[in-house]
mmCIF file of C-alpha atoms in Angstrom:
data_model
loop_
_atom_site.group_PDB
_atom_site.id
_atom_site.type_symbol
_atom_site.label_atom_id
_atom_site.label_comp_id
_atom_site.label_asym_id
_atom_site.label_seq_id
_atom_site.Cartn_x
_atom_site.Cartn_y
_atom_site.Cartn_z
ATOM 1 C CA MET A 1 0.000 0.000 0.000
ATOM 2 C CA VAL A 2 -0.181 4.837 2.282
ATOM 3 C CA ALA A 3 -1.165 7.372 4.592
ATOM 4 C CA ALA A 4 -0.911 8.616 7.993
ATOM 5 C CA SER A 5 -1.881 11.519 9.981
ATOM 6 C CA ALA A 6 0.676 13.282 12.101
ATOM 7 C CA ALA A 7 3.432 10.703 11.716
ATOM 8 C CA ASP A 8 2.403 8.585 14.602
ATOM 9 C CA VAL A 9 -0.636 9.455 16.612
ATOM 10 C CA VAL A 10 -3.204 8.247 14.187
ATOM 11 C CA LEU A 11 -2.305 4.640 14.677
ATOM 12 C CA GLU A 12 -2.638 4.870 18.434
ATOM 13 C CA THR A 13 -6.185 6.065 18.932
ATOM 14 C CA ALA A 14 -9.553 5.129 17.596
ATOM 15 C CA MET A 15 -9.204 7.085 14.446
ATOM 16 C CA PRO A 16 -11.527 9.526 12.747
ATOM 17 C CA ARG A 17 -12.414 9.284 9.082
ATOM 18 C CA ARG A 18 -8.921 10.253 8.068
ATOM 19 C CA ALA A 19 -6.356 7.736 9.198
ATOM 20 C CA ALA A 20 -2.795 6.647 8.851
ATOM 21 C CA PHE A 21 -1.649 3.905 6.552
ATOM 22 C CA ARG A 22 1.559 2.688 5.196
ATOM 23 C CA PHE A 23 2.347 -2.110 1.638
ATOM 24 C CA ARG A 24 4.884 -9.437 -4.617
ATOM 25 C CA PHE A 25 3.983 -10.297 -8.026
ATOM 26 C CA LEU A 26 7.380 -10.581 -9.453
ATOM 27 C CA THR A 27 7.947 -12.427 -12.671
ATOM 28 C CA SER A 28 11.150 -13.286 -14.335
ATOM 29 C CA THR A 29 9.867 -11.265 -17.263
ATOM 30 C CA ALA A 30 9.645 -8.155 -15.102
ATOM 31 C CA VAL A 31 13.168 -8.593 -13.788
ATOM 32 C CA LEU A 32 14.556 -9.349 -17.205
ATOM 33 C CA ALA A 33 12.853 -6.286 -18.650
ATOM 34 C CA VAL A 34 14.424 -4.076 -16.037
ATOM 35 C CA LEU A 35 17.816 -5.727 -16.324
ATOM 36 C CA ALA A 36 17.803 -5.599 -20.086
ATOM 37 C CA SER A 37 17.022 -1.910 -20.040
ATOM 38 C CA ALA A 38 19.591 -0.928 -17.413
ATOM 39 C CA SER A 39 23.082 -0.228 -18.596
ATOM 40 C CA ALA A 40 26.301 -0.077 -16.659
ATOM 41 C CA CYS A 41 27.028 3.191 -14.938
ATOM 42 C CA GLY A 42 30.290 4.827 -14.081
ATOM 43 C CA SER A 43 32.172 4.468 -10.859
ATOM 44 C CA GLU A 44 31.687 6.693 -7.838
ATOM 45 C CA SER A 45 34.280 9.042 -9.284
ATOM 46 C CA SER A 46 32.349 9.557 -12.514
ATOM 47 C CA PRO A 47 28.658 10.003 -11.652
ATOM 48 C CA SER A 48 28.392 12.655 -14.347
ATOM 49 C CA SER A 49 28.001 9.983 -17.033
ATOM 50 C CA PRO A 50 24.988 7.939 -15.928
ATOM 51 C CA PRO A 51 23.655 5.295 -18.263
ATOM 52 C CA SER A 52 20.240 4.942 -19.758
ATOM 53 C CA GLY A 53 18.227 2.864 -17.324
ATOM 54 C CA SER A 54 14.878 1.223 -17.983
ATOM 55 C CA ALA A 55 12.879 1.066 -21.156
ATOM 56 C CA SER A 56 11.206 4.225 -19.881
ATOM 57 C CA GLY A 57 14.542 6.005 -20.099
ATOM 58 C CA ALA A 58 15.704 5.901 -16.477
ATOM 59 C CA SER A 59 19.078 7.446 -15.852
ATOM 60 C CA ILE A 60 20.727 5.824 -12.844
ATOM 61 C CA ALA A 61 23.460 7.976 -11.339
ATOM 62 C CA CYS A 62 25.801 5.725 -9.392
ATOM 63 C CA ALA A 63 27.603 6.660 -6.211
ATOM 64 C CA GLY A 64 29.174 4.825 -3.317
ATOM 65 C CA SER A 65 30.411 1.278 -3.046
ATOM 66 C CA GLY A 66 30.059 -1.829 -0.915
ATOM 67 C CA GLN A 67 26.900 -3.180 0.685
ATOM 68 C CA LEU A 68 23.744 -1.128 1.240
ATOM 69 C CA LEU A 69 21.723 -2.908 3.913
ATOM 70 C CA GLY A 70 17.988 -2.563 4.420
ATOM 71 C CA ALA A 71 15.257 -4.544 6.188
ATOM 72 C CA GLY A 72 11.582 -4.404 6.998
ATOM 73 C CA SER A 73 8.254 -4.499 5.172
ATOM 74 C CA THR A 74 7.404 -7.660 3.264
ATOM 75 C CA ALA A 75 4.860 -5.629 1.309
ATOM 76 C CA GLN A 76 7.581 -3.874 -0.665
ATOM 77 C CA GLY A 77 9.748 -6.974 -1.079
ATOM 78 C CA ASN A 78 8.929 -7.525 -4.753
ATOM 79 C CA ALA A 79 9.393 -3.852 -5.571
ATOM 80 C CA ILE A 80 12.809 -3.874 -3.921
ATOM 81 C CA ASP A 81 13.700 -7.020 -5.881
ATOM 82 C CA VAL A 82 12.942 -5.240 -9.165
ATOM 83 C CA TRP A 83 14.780 -2.092 -8.133
ATOM 84 C CA LYS A 84 17.899 -3.700 -6.732
ATOM 85 C CA ALA A 85 18.238 -5.816 -9.897
ATOM 86 C CA ALA A 86 18.176 -2.705 -12.081
ATOM 87 C CA PHE A 87 20.342 -0.662 -9.730
ATOM 88 C CA GLY A 88 22.841 -3.476 -9.278
ATOM 89 C CA ALA A 89 23.163 -3.982 -13.025
ATOM 90 C CA ALA A 90 23.792 -0.273 -13.545
ATOM 91 C CA CYS A 91 25.954 0.224 -10.462
ATOM 92 C CA PRO A 92 27.941 -2.961 -9.799
ATOM 93 C CA SER A 93 30.058 -1.288 -7.136
ATOM 94 C CA VAL A 94 27.028 -1.298 -4.801
ATOM 95 C CA THR A 95 25.222 -4.411 -3.575
ATOM 96 C CA VAL A 96 21.751 -3.777 -2.152
ATOM 97 C CA ASN A 97 20.723 -6.387 0.414
ATOM 98 C CA TYR A 98 17.167 -6.167 1.774
ATOM 99 C CA GLY A 99 15.693 -8.492 4.373
ATOM 100 C CA ALA A 100 11.892 -8.754 4.188
ATOM 101 C CA VAL A 101 11.424 -9.411 7.898
ATOM 102 C CA GLY A 102 8.319 -7.305 8.568
ATOM 103 C CA SER A 103 7.881 -3.633 9.400
ATOM 104 C CA GLY A 104 8.306 -3.989 13.150
ATOM 105 C CA ALA A 105 11.540 -5.943 12.870
ATOM 106 C CA GLY A 106 12.847 -3.548 10.234
ATOM 107 C CA VAL A 107 12.356 -0.471 12.417
ATOM 108 C CA GLN A 108 14.002 -2.319 15.309
ATOM 109 C CA GLN A 109 17.046 -3.191 13.185
ATOM 110 C CA PHE A 110 17.294 0.416 11.989
ATOM 111 C CA ASN A 111 17.220 1.768 15.532
ATOM 112 C CA GLU A 112 19.897 -0.742 16.505
ATOM 113 C CA GLY A 113 22.144 0.630 13.757
ATOM 114 C CA LYS A 114 22.146 -2.625 11.794
ATOM 115 C CA VAL A 115 20.789 -1.286 8.485
ATOM 116 C CA ALA A 116 21.060 1.924 6.480
ATOM 117 C CA PHE A 117 17.330 2.041 5.775
ATOM 118 C CA ALA A 118 14.193 0.274 6.908
ATOM 119 C CA GLY A 119 10.873 -0.312 5.167
ATOM 120 C CA THR A 120 7.710 0.151 7.194
ATOM 121 C CA ASP A 121 4.060 0.221 6.176
ATOM 122 C CA ALA A 122 3.184 2.421 9.138
ATOM 123 C CA ALA A 123 4.807 5.778 9.864
ATOM 124 C CA LEU A 124 7.131 5.905 12.843
ATOM 125 C CA LYS A 125 5.650 6.414 16.290
ATOM 126 C CA PRO A 126 7.127 9.060 18.610
ATOM 127 C CA ALA A 127 8.945 6.379 20.617
ATOM 128 C CA ASP A 128 10.572 5.062 17.426
ATOM 129 C CA VAL A 129 11.703 8.558 16.455
ATOM 130 C CA ASP A 130 13.146 9.147 19.917
ATOM 131 C CA ALA A 131 15.019 5.827 19.770
ATOM 132 C CA SER A 132 16.417 6.709 16.343
ATOM 133 C CA LYS A 133 18.326 9.669 17.798
ATOM 134 C CA GLN A 134 20.773 7.167 19.274
ATOM 135 C CA VAL A 135 21.872 6.092 15.785
ATOM 136 C CA CYS A 136 21.140 9.286 13.820
ATOM 137 C CA THR A 137 23.865 11.448 15.336
ATOM 138 C CA GLY A 138 22.590 15.012 15.460
ATOM 139 C CA GLY A 139 19.345 14.063 13.726
ATOM 140 C CA GLN A 140 16.475 11.587 13.745
ATOM 141 C CA ALA A 141 14.655 9.106 11.546
ATOM 142 C CA ILE A 142 12.196 10.351 8.931
ATOM 143 C CA ASP A 143 9.542 8.653 6.782
ATOM 144 C CA LEU A 144 9.961 8.804 2.987
ATOM 145 C CA PRO A 145 6.974 7.301 1.092
ATOM 146 C CA MET A 146 8.292 5.043 -1.654
ATOM 147 C CA VAL A 147 6.054 2.045 -2.432
ATOM 148 C CA ALA A 148 2.314 2.554 -2.786
ATOM 149 C CA GLY A 149 -0.157 -0.285 -2.971
ATOM 150 C CA LEU A 150 -3.379 -1.757 -1.719
ATOM 151 C CA ILE A 151 -4.478 -4.530 0.584
ATOM 152 C CA SER A 152 -6.593 -7.205 -1.056
ATOM 153 C CA ILE A 153 -9.112 -9.176 0.949
ATOM 154 C CA VAL A 154 -8.336 -12.556 -0.612
ATOM 155 C CA TYR A 155 -10.543 -15.627 -0.357
ATOM 156 C CA ASN A 156 -10.747 -19.264 -1.435
ATOM 157 C CA VAL A 157 -14.367 -20.394 -1.706
ATOM 158 C CA ASP A 158 -15.385 -22.923 -4.355
ATOM 159 C CA GLY A 159 -17.970 -21.580 -6.771
ATOM 160 C CA VAL A 160 -17.655 -17.969 -5.610
ATOM 161 C CA ASP A 161 -15.911 -16.014 -8.325
ATOM 162 C CA LYS A 162 -17.055 -12.563 -7.238
ATOM 163 C CA LEU A 163 -17.496 -11.538 -3.632
ATOM 164 C CA THR A 164 -18.550 -8.192 -2.187
ATOM 165 C CA LEU A 165 -17.769 -7.212 1.397
ATOM 166 C CA ASP A 166 -17.980 -4.013 3.398
ATOM 167 C CA SER A 167 -15.981 -2.793 6.370
ATOM 168 C CA PRO A 168 -18.349 -3.932 9.173
ATOM 169 C CA THR A 169 -18.628 -7.392 7.627
ATOM 170 C CA ILE A 170 -14.858 -7.717 7.180
ATOM 171 C CA ALA A 171 -14.377 -6.647 10.795
ATOM 172 C CA LYS A 172 -16.836 -9.238 12.090
ATOM 173 C CA ILE A 173 -15.321 -12.014 9.966
ATOM 174 C CA PHE A 174 -11.810 -11.342 11.248
ATOM 175 C CA ASN A 175 -13.075 -11.056 14.848
ATOM 176 C CA SER A 176 -14.971 -14.367 14.635
ATOM 177 C CA GLN A 177 -18.408 -12.753 14.949
ATOM 178 C CA ILE A 178 -19.382 -13.959 11.489
ATOM 179 C CA THR A 179 -18.355 -17.597 11.163
ATOM 180 C CA LYS A 180 -20.298 -19.024 8.181
ATOM 181 C CA TRP A 181 -19.990 -18.071 4.532
ATOM 182 C CA ASN A 182 -23.773 -18.029 4.122
ATOM 183 C CA ASP A 183 -24.246 -15.643 7.049
ATOM 184 C CA PRO A 184 -27.096 -13.191 6.331
ATOM 185 C CA ALA A 185 -24.698 -10.211 6.430
ATOM 186 C CA ILE A 186 -22.569 -11.677 3.634
ATOM 187 C CA ALA A 187 -25.615 -12.881 1.701
ATOM 188 C CA ALA A 188 -27.155 -9.408 1.773
ATOM 189 C CA LEU A 189 -24.070 -7.996 0.045
ATOM 190 C CA ASN A 190 -24.036 -10.801 -2.543
ATOM 191 C CA PRO A 191 -27.556 -11.378 -3.926
ATOM 192 C CA GLY A 192 -27.711 -14.325 -6.287
ATOM 193 C CA VAL A 193 -24.358 -15.726 -5.191
ATOM 194 C CA ASN A 194 -24.410 -19.351 -4.005
ATOM 195 C CA LEU A 195 -22.616 -19.023 -0.671
ATOM 196 C CA PRO A 196 -21.802 -22.357 0.988
ATOM 197 C CA ASP A 197 -22.932 -23.408 4.460
ATOM 198 C CA ALA A 198 -19.293 -23.697 5.481
ATOM 199 C CA GLU A 199 -17.164 -22.438 8.338
ATOM 200 C CA ILE A 200 -15.025 -19.413 7.504
ATOM 201 C CA GLN A 201 -11.313 -20.004 7.999
ATOM 202 C CA SER A 202 -9.825 -16.550 8.607
ATOM 203 C CA ILE A 203 -6.066 -16.085 8.375
ATOM 204 C CA HIS A 204 -4.095 -13.161 9.781
ATOM 205 C CA ARG A 205 -0.448 -12.175 10.186
ATOM 206 C CA SER A 206 1.486 -13.720 13.060
ATOM 207 C CA ASP A 207 4.295 -11.156 12.908
ATOM 208 C CA ASP A 208 4.121 -7.455 13.692
ATOM 209 C CA SER A 209 3.063 -6.068 10.362
ATOM 210 C CA GLY A 210 2.428 -2.731 8.730
ATOM 211 C CA THR A 211 -0.098 -4.523 6.533
ATOM 212 C CA THR A 212 -2.022 -5.418 9.682
ATOM 213 C CA ALA A 213 -1.669 -1.836 10.906
ATOM 214 C CA ASN A 214 -3.192 -0.513 7.698
ATOM 215 C CA LEU A 215 -6.038 -3.009 7.581
ATOM 216 C CA THR A 216 -6.954 -2.377 11.195
ATOM 217 C CA ALA A 217 -6.666 1.383 10.656
ATOM 218 C CA TYR A 218 -9.209 1.054 7.851
ATOM 219 C CA LEU A 219 -11.511 -1.079 10.006
ATOM 220 C CA ALA A 220 -11.228 1.238 12.999
ATOM 221 C CA ALA A 221 -12.096 4.225 10.827
ATOM 222 C CA THR A 222 -14.939 2.771 8.775
ATOM 223 C CA SER A 223 -16.614 -0.234 10.464
ATOM 224 C CA ASN A 224 -18.964 1.795 12.669
ATOM 225 C CA GLY A 225 -17.528 0.191 15.787
ATOM 226 C CA ALA A 226 -17.569 -3.394 14.503
ATOM 227 C CA TRP A 227 -13.782 -3.459 14.929
ATOM 228 C CA PRO A 228 -13.346 -2.701 18.660
ATOM 229 C CA TYR A 229 -9.547 -2.488 18.739
ATOM 230 C CA PRO A 230 -7.155 0.374 18.020
ATOM 231 C CA PRO A 231 -5.019 0.064 14.883
ATOM 232 C CA SER A 232 -1.856 -1.907 15.556
ATOM 233 C CA LYS A 233 0.924 -3.828 13.861
ATOM 234 C CA ALA A 234 0.109 -6.712 16.219
ATOM 235 C CA TRP A 235 -3.069 -8.690 15.477
ATOM 236 C CA ALA A 236 -5.799 -8.207 18.074
ATOM 237 C CA GLY A 237 -8.776 -10.000 16.516
ATOM 238 C CA GLN A 238 -10.231 -13.118 18.064
ATOM 239 C CA GLY A 239 -9.871 -16.602 16.596
ATOM 240 C CA GLY A 240 -8.589 -17.523 13.175
ATOM 241 C CA GLN A 241 -5.272 -18.959 12.036
ATOM 242 C CA SER A 242 -2.008 -17.084 11.659
ATOM 243 C CA ALA A 243 0.854 -17.125 9.176
ATOM 244 C CA ASN A 244 4.152 -15.307 8.897
ATOM 245 C CA GLY A 245 4.471 -12.559 6.323
ATOM 246 C CA SER A 246 2.321 -11.796 3.310
ATOM 247 C CA ALA A 247 3.811 -14.826 1.567
ATOM 248 C CA GLY A 248 2.666 -17.043 4.435
ATOM 249 C CA VAL A 249 -0.866 -15.656 4.456
ATOM 250 C CA SER A 250 -1.099 -16.021 0.663
ATOM 251 C CA ALA A 251 0.056 -19.651 0.822
ATOM 252 C CA GLN A 252 -2.439 -20.472 3.568
ATOM 253 C CA VAL A 253 -5.383 -18.942 1.749
ATOM 254 C CA LYS A 254 -4.403 -20.771 -1.424
ATOM 255 C CA GLN A 255 -4.224 -24.111 0.398
ATOM 256 C CA VAL A 256 -7.152 -23.854 2.815
ATOM 257 C CA LYS A 257 -10.701 -24.136 1.460
ATOM 258 C CA ASN A 258 -13.281 -21.582 2.630
ATOM 259 C CA SER A 259 -10.525 -19.282 3.826
ATOM 260 C CA ILE A 260 -10.075 -15.521 3.809
ATOM 261 C CA GLY A 261 -7.035 -13.343 4.475
ATOM 262 C CA TYR A 262 -5.434 -10.022 3.648
ATOM 263 C CA VAL A 263 -2.338 -9.404 1.516
ATOM 264 C CA GLU A 264 -0.998 -6.802 -0.866
ATOM 265 C CA LEU A 265 -2.324 -6.921 -4.419
ATOM 266 C CA SER A 266 1.007 -8.167 -5.760
ATOM 267 C CA PHE A 267 0.775 -11.273 -3.552
ATOM 268 C CA ALA A 268 -2.805 -11.869 -4.661
ATOM 269 C CA GLN A 269 -1.678 -11.729 -8.285
ATOM 270 C CA THR A 270 1.334 -13.974 -7.731
ATOM 271 C CA ASN A 271 -0.794 -16.659 -6.130
ATOM 272 C CA ASN A 272 -3.817 -16.284 -8.440
ATOM 273 C CA LEU A 273 -6.036 -15.492 -5.478
ATOM 274 C CA LYS A 274 -9.450 -13.911 -5.811
ATOM 275 C CA SER A 275 -9.915 -10.483 -4.236
ATOM 276 C CA ALA A 276 -13.178 -9.222 -2.799
ATOM 277 C CA GLN A 277 -14.616 -5.952 -4.061
ATOM 278 C CA ILE A 278 -15.450 -3.439 -1.357
ATOM 279 C CA ALA A 279 -18.790 -1.731 -0.828
ATOM 280 C CA THR A 280 -17.810 1.776 0.282
ATOM 281 C CA GLY A 281 -21.000 3.756 -0.263
ATOM 282 C CA ALA A 282 -19.915 4.574 -3.807
ATOM 283 C CA PRO A 283 -22.485 3.939 -6.561
ATOM 284 C CA SER A 284 -21.057 0.440 -7.024
ATOM 285 C CA PRO A 285 -18.609 -1.826 -5.160
ATOM 286 C CA VAL A 286 -14.959 -1.065 -5.881
ATOM 287 C CA GLU A 287 -12.612 -3.721 -7.237
ATOM 288 C CA ALA A 288 -9.113 -4.218 -5.839
ATOM 289 C CA THR A 289 -7.075 -2.819 -8.712
ATOM 290 C CA ALA A 290 -4.055 -0.557 -8.889
ATOM 291 C CA ALA A 291 -6.027 1.959 -10.922
ATOM 292 C CA ASN A 292 -8.742 2.167 -8.272
ATOM 293 C CA ALA A 293 -6.162 2.545 -5.516
ATOM 294 C CA ALA A 294 -4.545 5.335 -7.525
ATOM 295 C CA THR A 295 -7.855 7.196 -7.386
ATOM 296 C CA THR A 296 -7.637 7.133 -3.599
ATOM 297 C CA PHE A 297 -3.960 8.101 -3.537
ATOM 298 C CA ALA A 298 -4.651 11.122 -5.716
ATOM 299 C CA SER A 299 -6.129 12.902 -2.691
ATOM 300 C CA SER A 300 -3.318 12.008 -0.292
ATOM 301 C CA LYS A 301 -1.597 14.848 1.511
ATOM 302 C CA VAL A 302 1.745 15.181 3.270
ATOM 303 C CA VAL A 303 1.231 15.805 6.988
ATOM 304 C CA GLY A 304 4.766 15.224 8.244
ATOM 305 C CA THR A 305 7.004 18.137 9.155
ATOM 306 C CA GLY A 306 10.507 18.993 8.031
ATOM 307 C CA GLY A 307 11.990 16.164 6.000
ATOM 308 C CA ASP A 308 9.351 13.723 7.246
ATOM 309 C CA LEU A 309 6.793 13.000 4.516
ATOM 310 C CA THR A 310 4.132 11.003 6.350
ATOM 311 C CA LEU A 311 0.951 10.863 4.268
ATOM 312 C CA ASP A 312 -2.713 11.176 5.177
ATOM 313 C CA LEU A 313 -5.593 9.739 3.198
ATOM 314 C CA ASP A 314 -9.326 9.315 3.721
ATOM 315 C CA TYR A 315 -10.094 5.632 4.284
ATOM 316 C CA ALA A 316 -13.782 6.480 4.342
ATOM 317 C CA THR A 317 -13.831 7.702 0.764
ATOM 318 C CA THR A 318 -17.059 7.099 -1.137
ATOM 319 C CA ALA A 319 -15.730 8.453 -4.431
ATOM 320 C CA PRO A 320 -16.480 6.269 -7.453
ATOM 321 C CA ASN A 321 -13.710 3.792 -8.248
ATOM 322 C CA ALA A 322 -11.696 4.701 -5.151
ATOM 323 C CA TYR A 323 -10.416 1.537 -3.457
ATOM 324 C CA PRO A 324 -10.211 2.335 0.259
ATOM 325 C CA ILE A 325 -7.799 -0.215 1.794
ATOM 326 C CA VAL A 326 -4.507 1.287 0.700
ATOM 327 C CA LEU A 327 -1.041 1.469 2.150
ATOM 328 C CA VAL A 328 2.323 3.038 1.528
ATOM 329 C CA THR A 329 5.691 1.675 2.534
ATOM 330 C CA TYR A 330 8.046 4.287 3.893
ATOM 331 C CA GLU A 331 11.812 4.078 3.663
ATOM 332 C CA ILE A 332 13.141 5.083 7.083
ATOM 333 C CA VAL A 333 16.429 6.988 7.003
ATOM 334 C CA CYS A 334 18.238 9.502 9.192
ATOM 335 C CA ASP A 335 17.789 13.117 8.197
ATOM 336 C CA LYS A 336 21.236 13.715 9.731
ATOM 337 C CA GLY A 337 23.777 11.266 11.047
ATOM 338 C CA ASN A 338 23.598 8.569 8.369
ATOM 339 C CA LYS A 339 26.701 6.368 8.291
ATOM 340 C CA SER A 340 29.231 7.964 5.967
ATOM 341 C CA ALA A 341 30.282 4.602 4.500
ATOM 342 C CA SER A 342 26.819 4.018 3.008
ATOM 343 C CA LEU A 343 25.408 7.540 2.618
ATOM 344 C CA ASP A 344 26.345 8.051 -1.039
ATOM 345 C CA ALA A 345 24.967 4.652 -2.053
ATOM 346 C CA LEU A 346 21.816 5.245 -0.015
ATOM 347 C CA LYS A 347 21.106 8.568 -1.694
ATOM 348 C CA ALA A 348 21.816 7.130 -5.149
ATOM 349 C CA PHE A 349 19.503 4.161 -4.597
ATOM 350 C CA LEU A 350 16.648 6.256 -3.202
ATOM 351 C CA THR A 351 17.034 8.801 -5.979
ATOM 352 C CA TYR A 352 16.548 5.971 -8.460
ATOM 353 C CA THR A 353 13.628 4.282 -6.669
ATOM 354 C CA SER A 354 11.694 7.550 -6.408
ATOM 355 C CA SER A 355 12.184 8.331 -10.109
ATOM 356 C CA ALA A 356 9.304 8.049 -12.556
ATOM 357 C CA PRO A 357 10.852 5.143 -14.534
ATOM 358 C CA ALA A 358 11.491 3.152 -11.335
ATOM 359 C CA GLN A 359 7.967 3.785 -10.099
ATOM 360 C CA GLN A 360 6.566 2.754 -13.472
ATOM 361 C CA SER A 361 8.651 -0.416 -13.445
ATOM 362 C CA ILE A 362 6.726 -1.727 -10.441
ATOM 363 C CA GLY A 363 3.373 -0.365 -11.538
ATOM 364 C CA SER A 364 2.871 -3.306 -13.865
ATOM 365 C CA VAL A 365 3.499 -5.876 -11.133
ATOM 366 C CA GLY A 366 0.832 -5.009 -8.589
ATOM 367 C CA TYR A 367 1.962 -1.704 -7.106
ATOM 368 C CA VAL A 368 0.657 1.836 -7.516
ATOM 369 C CA THR A 369 2.842 4.600 -8.909
ATOM 370 C CA LEU A 370 3.379 7.358 -6.333
ATOM 371 C CA PRO A 371 1.524 10.573 -7.167
ATOM 372 C CA GLN A 372 4.005 12.914 -8.839
ATOM 373 C CA GLU A 373 3.434 15.579 -6.196
ATOM 374 C CA VAL A 374 4.533 13.133 -3.494
ATOM 375 C CA ALA A 375 7.450 11.731 -5.518
ATOM 376 C CA SER A 376 8.738 15.254 -6.133
ATOM 377 C CA LYS A 377 8.777 15.969 -2.412
ATOM 378 C CA VAL A 378 10.721 12.758 -1.776
ATOM 379 C CA GLN A 379 13.230 13.678 -4.489
ATOM 380 C CA ALA A 380 13.733 17.075 -2.878
ATOM 381 C CA VAL A 381 14.515 15.574 0.541
ATOM 382 C CA ILE A 382 17.027 12.936 -0.590
ATOM 383 C CA PRO A 383 19.888 15.357 -1.464
ATOM 384 C CA THR A 384 19.586 16.938 1.990
ATOM 385 C CA LEU A 385 20.345 13.677 3.818
ATOM 386 C CA SER A 386 23.653 13.849 5.641
#
């Protein structure tokens, strides 16, 4: 997935209609396309002669050398795979290593000084920012939106090719208040659909997850009280099964009949999972597509201060074709006090990933291109990192 209100607070209280949010279909074809279009770039001493990058004409300016370490969000794992392949082909002096360990673990590793950047699908909380001052000498961690996407409500029910759900119904399913697929609440949203008299097998994340934080932020903001818990990276719902990471949830839903779970669109595509359309109050239910998520992102606003670019977006949108369950993955970096050994490589990599060609390269594999207004703000902050 994207948005948050003042960097942190939104995810800690029962949120109003505007809430915070932060989001692998990767084919060999996609990687090969990026690799084939990237050309070798000069060494750190000659960044003035960058090569032509992707088929879209990316120009990757290389800088730095050695390993650039990152960790965090699984939601952006496939995007990072595409980007590091292109960047590595153009800039062989830098090796980007990213561990998709979950947002919570990524922020922890960043604040322990183990990685140069972390990916998180939920903007940093005040406690995280305070902790970052121990590793960001003279500065602190900031949120840079980089990977936009959406959360699909995926399901595996024989004979049900199209399913409509709304926020209160999703909340009750994942809190074990609705336990049968032919429950009247589901049936009312799906007239004419042959729903089985079968137990619902709900599957949630076992690890601390920004995807969970975004889903629960949406439910807290829009379910009219059906979701009684505050938004959190840790799962609070009752019952159900758990799995590690978006890959784990996808695999479980694919294997378990009559199941339902939540993953980023790219994982739904990779695993050929069906995604529910969401009844939002718009004239018709909204399908889980990148284009529909882009409609929602178009109204996102930056609410962070200084170099922090935390986003805010209305989960309760009723605009036509606006998919409401969205998320953005932030790259967490120090505004000041980044390690000098990796700073040049970090800035070069982030400059590439925020570029239009890099954003477009992941748009075809389940992600949503950042709005240009947001991308421009990110590109303005990167050169100021020190």
